[in-house]
CSV table of N, CA and C in Angstrom, one decimal:
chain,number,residue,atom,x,y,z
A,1,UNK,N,93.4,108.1,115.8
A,1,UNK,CA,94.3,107.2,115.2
A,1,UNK,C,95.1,106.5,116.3
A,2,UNK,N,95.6,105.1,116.3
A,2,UNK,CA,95.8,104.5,117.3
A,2,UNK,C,97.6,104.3,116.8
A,3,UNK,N,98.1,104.1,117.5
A,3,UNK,CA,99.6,103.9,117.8
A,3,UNK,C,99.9,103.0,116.4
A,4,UNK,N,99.2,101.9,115.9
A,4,UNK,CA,99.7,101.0,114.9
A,4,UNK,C,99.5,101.4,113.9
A,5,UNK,N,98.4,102.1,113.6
A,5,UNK,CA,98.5,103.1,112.1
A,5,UNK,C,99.8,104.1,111.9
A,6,UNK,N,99.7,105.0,112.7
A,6,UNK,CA,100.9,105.6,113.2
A,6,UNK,C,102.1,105.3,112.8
A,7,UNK,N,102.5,104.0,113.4
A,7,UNK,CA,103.9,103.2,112.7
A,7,UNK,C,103.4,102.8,111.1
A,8,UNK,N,102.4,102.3,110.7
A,8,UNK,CA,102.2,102.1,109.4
A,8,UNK,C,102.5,103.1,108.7
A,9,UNK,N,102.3,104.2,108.8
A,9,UNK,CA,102.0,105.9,108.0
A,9,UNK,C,103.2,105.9,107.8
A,10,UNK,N,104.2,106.2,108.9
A,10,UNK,CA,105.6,105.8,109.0
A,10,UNK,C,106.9,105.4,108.5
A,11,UNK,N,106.0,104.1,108.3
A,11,UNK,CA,107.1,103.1,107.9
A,11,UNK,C,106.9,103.3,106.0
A,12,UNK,N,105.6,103.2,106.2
A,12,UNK,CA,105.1,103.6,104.3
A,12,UNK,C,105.9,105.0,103.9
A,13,UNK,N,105.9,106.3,104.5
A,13,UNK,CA,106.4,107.4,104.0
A,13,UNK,C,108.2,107.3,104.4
A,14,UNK,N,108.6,106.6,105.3
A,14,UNK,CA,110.0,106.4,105.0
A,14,UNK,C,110.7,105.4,104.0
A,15,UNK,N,110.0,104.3,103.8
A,15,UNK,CA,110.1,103.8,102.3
A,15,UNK,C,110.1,104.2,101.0
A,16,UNK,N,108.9,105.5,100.8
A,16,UNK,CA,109.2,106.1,100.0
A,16,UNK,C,110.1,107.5,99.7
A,17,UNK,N,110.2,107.8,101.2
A,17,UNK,CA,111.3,109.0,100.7
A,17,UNK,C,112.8,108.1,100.1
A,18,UNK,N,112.7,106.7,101.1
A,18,UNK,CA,114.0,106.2,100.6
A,18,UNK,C,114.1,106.1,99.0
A,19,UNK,N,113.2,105.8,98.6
A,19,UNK,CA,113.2,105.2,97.2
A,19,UNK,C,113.3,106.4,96.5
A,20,UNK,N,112.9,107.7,97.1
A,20,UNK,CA,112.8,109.1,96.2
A,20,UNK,C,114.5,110.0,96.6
A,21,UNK,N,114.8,109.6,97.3
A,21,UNK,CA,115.9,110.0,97.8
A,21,UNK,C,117.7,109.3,97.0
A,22,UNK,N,117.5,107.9,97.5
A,22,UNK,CA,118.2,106.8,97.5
A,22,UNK,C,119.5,107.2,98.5
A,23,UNK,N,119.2,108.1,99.3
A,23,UNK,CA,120.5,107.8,100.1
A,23,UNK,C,120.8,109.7,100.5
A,24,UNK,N,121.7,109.6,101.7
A,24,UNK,CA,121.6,111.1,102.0
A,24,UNK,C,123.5,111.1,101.8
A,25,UNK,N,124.2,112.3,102.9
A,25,UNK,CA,125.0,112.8,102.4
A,25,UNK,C,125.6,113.9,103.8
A,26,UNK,N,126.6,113.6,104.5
A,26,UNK,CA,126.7,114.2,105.9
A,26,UNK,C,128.5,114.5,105.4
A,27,UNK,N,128.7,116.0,106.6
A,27,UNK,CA,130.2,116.2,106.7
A,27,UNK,C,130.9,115.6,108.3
A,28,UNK,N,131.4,115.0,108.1
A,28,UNK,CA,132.4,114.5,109.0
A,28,UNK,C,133.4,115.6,109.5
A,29,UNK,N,134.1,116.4,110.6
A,29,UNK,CA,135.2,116.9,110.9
A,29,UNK,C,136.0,116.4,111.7
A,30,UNK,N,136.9,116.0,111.1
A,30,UNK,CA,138.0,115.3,112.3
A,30,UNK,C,139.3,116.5,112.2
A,31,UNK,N,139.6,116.2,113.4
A,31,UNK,CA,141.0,117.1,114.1
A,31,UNK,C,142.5,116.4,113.7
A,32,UNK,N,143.0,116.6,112.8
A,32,UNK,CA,144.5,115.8,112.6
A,32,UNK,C,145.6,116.6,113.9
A,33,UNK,N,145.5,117.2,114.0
A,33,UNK,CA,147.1,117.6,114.6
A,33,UNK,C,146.5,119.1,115.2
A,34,UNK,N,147.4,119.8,116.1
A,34,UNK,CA,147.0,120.7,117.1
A,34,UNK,C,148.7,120.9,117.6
A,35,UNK,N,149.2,122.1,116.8
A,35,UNK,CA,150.9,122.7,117.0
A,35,UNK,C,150.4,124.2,118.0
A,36,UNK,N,150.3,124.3,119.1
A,36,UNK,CA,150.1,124.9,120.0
A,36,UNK,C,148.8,125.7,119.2
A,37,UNK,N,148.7,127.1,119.2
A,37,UNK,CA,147.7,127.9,118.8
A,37,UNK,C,147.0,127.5,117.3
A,38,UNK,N,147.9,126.6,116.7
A,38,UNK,CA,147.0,126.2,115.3
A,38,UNK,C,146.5,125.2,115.2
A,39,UNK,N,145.3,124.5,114.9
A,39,UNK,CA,144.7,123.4,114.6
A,39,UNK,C,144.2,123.0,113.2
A,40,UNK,N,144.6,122.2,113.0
A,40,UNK,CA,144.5,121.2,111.5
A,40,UNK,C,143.1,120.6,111.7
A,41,UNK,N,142.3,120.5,110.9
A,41,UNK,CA,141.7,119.9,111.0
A,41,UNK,C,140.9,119.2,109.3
A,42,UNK,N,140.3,118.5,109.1
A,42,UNK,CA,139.6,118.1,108.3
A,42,UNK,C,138.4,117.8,107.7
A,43,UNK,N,137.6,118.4,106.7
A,43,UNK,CA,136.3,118.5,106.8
A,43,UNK,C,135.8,117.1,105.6
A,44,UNK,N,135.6,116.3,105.6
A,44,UNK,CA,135.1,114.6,104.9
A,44,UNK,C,133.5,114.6,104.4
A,45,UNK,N,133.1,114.8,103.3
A,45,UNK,CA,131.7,114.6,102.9
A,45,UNK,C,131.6,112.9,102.8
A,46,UNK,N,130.6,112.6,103.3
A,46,UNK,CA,130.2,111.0,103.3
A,46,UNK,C,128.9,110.9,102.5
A,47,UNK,N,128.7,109.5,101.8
A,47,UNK,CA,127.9,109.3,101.6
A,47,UNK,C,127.1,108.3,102.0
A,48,UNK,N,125.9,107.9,102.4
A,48,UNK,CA,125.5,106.7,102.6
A,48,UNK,C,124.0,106.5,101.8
A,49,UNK,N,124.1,105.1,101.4
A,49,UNK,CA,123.3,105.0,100.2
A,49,UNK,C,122.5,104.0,101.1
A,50,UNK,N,120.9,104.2,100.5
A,50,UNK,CA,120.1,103.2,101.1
A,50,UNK,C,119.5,102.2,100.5
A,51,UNK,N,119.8,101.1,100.5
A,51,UNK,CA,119.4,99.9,99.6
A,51,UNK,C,117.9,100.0,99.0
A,52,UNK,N,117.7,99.6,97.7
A,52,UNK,CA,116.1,99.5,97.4
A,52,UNK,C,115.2,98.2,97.8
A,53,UNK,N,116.1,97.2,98.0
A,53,UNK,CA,115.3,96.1,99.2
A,53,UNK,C,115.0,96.7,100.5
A,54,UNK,N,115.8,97.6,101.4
A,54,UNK,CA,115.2,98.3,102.7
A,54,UNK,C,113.9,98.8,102.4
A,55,UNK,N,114.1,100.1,101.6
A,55,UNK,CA,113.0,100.9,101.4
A,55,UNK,C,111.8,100.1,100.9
A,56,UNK,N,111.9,99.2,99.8
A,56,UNK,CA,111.0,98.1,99.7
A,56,UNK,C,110.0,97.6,100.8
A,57,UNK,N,111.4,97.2,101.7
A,57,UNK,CA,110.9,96.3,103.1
A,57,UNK,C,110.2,96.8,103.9
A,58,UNK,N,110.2,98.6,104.0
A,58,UNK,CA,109.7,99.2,105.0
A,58,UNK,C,108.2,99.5,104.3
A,59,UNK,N,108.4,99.9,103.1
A,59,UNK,CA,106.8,99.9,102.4
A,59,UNK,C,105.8,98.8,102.7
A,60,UNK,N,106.3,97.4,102.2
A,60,UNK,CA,106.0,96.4,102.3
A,60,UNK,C,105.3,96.2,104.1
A,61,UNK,N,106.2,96.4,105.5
A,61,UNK,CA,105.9,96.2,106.7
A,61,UNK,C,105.0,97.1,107.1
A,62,UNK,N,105.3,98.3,106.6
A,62,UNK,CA,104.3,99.6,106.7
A,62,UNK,C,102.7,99.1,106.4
A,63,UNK,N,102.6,98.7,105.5
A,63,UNK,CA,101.2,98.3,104.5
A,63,UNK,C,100.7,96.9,105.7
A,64,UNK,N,101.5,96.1,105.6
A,64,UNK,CA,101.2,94.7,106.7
A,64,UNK,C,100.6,95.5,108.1
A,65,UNK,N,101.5,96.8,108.6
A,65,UNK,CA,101.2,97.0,109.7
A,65,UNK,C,99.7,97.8,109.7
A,66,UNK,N,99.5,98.4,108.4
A,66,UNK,CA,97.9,99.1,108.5
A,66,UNK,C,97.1,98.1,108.4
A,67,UNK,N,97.3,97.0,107.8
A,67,UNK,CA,96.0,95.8,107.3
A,67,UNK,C,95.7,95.2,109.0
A,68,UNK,N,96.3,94.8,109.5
A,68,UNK,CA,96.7,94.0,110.5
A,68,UNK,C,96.4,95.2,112.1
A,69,UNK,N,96.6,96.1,111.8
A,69,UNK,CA,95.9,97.5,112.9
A,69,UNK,C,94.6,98.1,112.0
A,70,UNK,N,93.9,97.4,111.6
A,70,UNK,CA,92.2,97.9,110.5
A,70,UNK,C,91.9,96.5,111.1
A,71,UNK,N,92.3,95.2,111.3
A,71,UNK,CA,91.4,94.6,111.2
A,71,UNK,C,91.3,94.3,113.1
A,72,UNK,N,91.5,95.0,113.5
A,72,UNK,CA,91.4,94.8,115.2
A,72,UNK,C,90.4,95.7,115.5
């Protein structure tokens, strides 16, 4: 298999995890304040959502990129 299938496979299976997924979900810790031996700190769940045009777009570039590395 040559390097541009590769990125096709790629780009096709991270489009669809996007679309199966729609977005993941991370903890942020930030440090508020620090009174000699005790530290404050803060633990923040985030979420980040992934558009269904991206995931689309990557399907869509994934597939262009296998047709286009098949016909070389």
């Amino acid at each position: 298999m040559n390097s541009t299938k590769i990125i096709g496979i790629v780009l096709i299976a991270a489009g669809i995890a996007g679309i199966a997924l729609g977005g993941f979900s991370f903890t942020q810790e930030t440090h508020k304040a620090s009174l000699g031996p005790l530290n404050l700190s803060v633990a923040e769940q985030k979420t980040v959502d992934i558009p269904l045009w991206a995931s689309i777009a990557a399907i869509v570039a994934g597939a262009a990129v296998l047709v286009a590395g098949s016909k070389r």
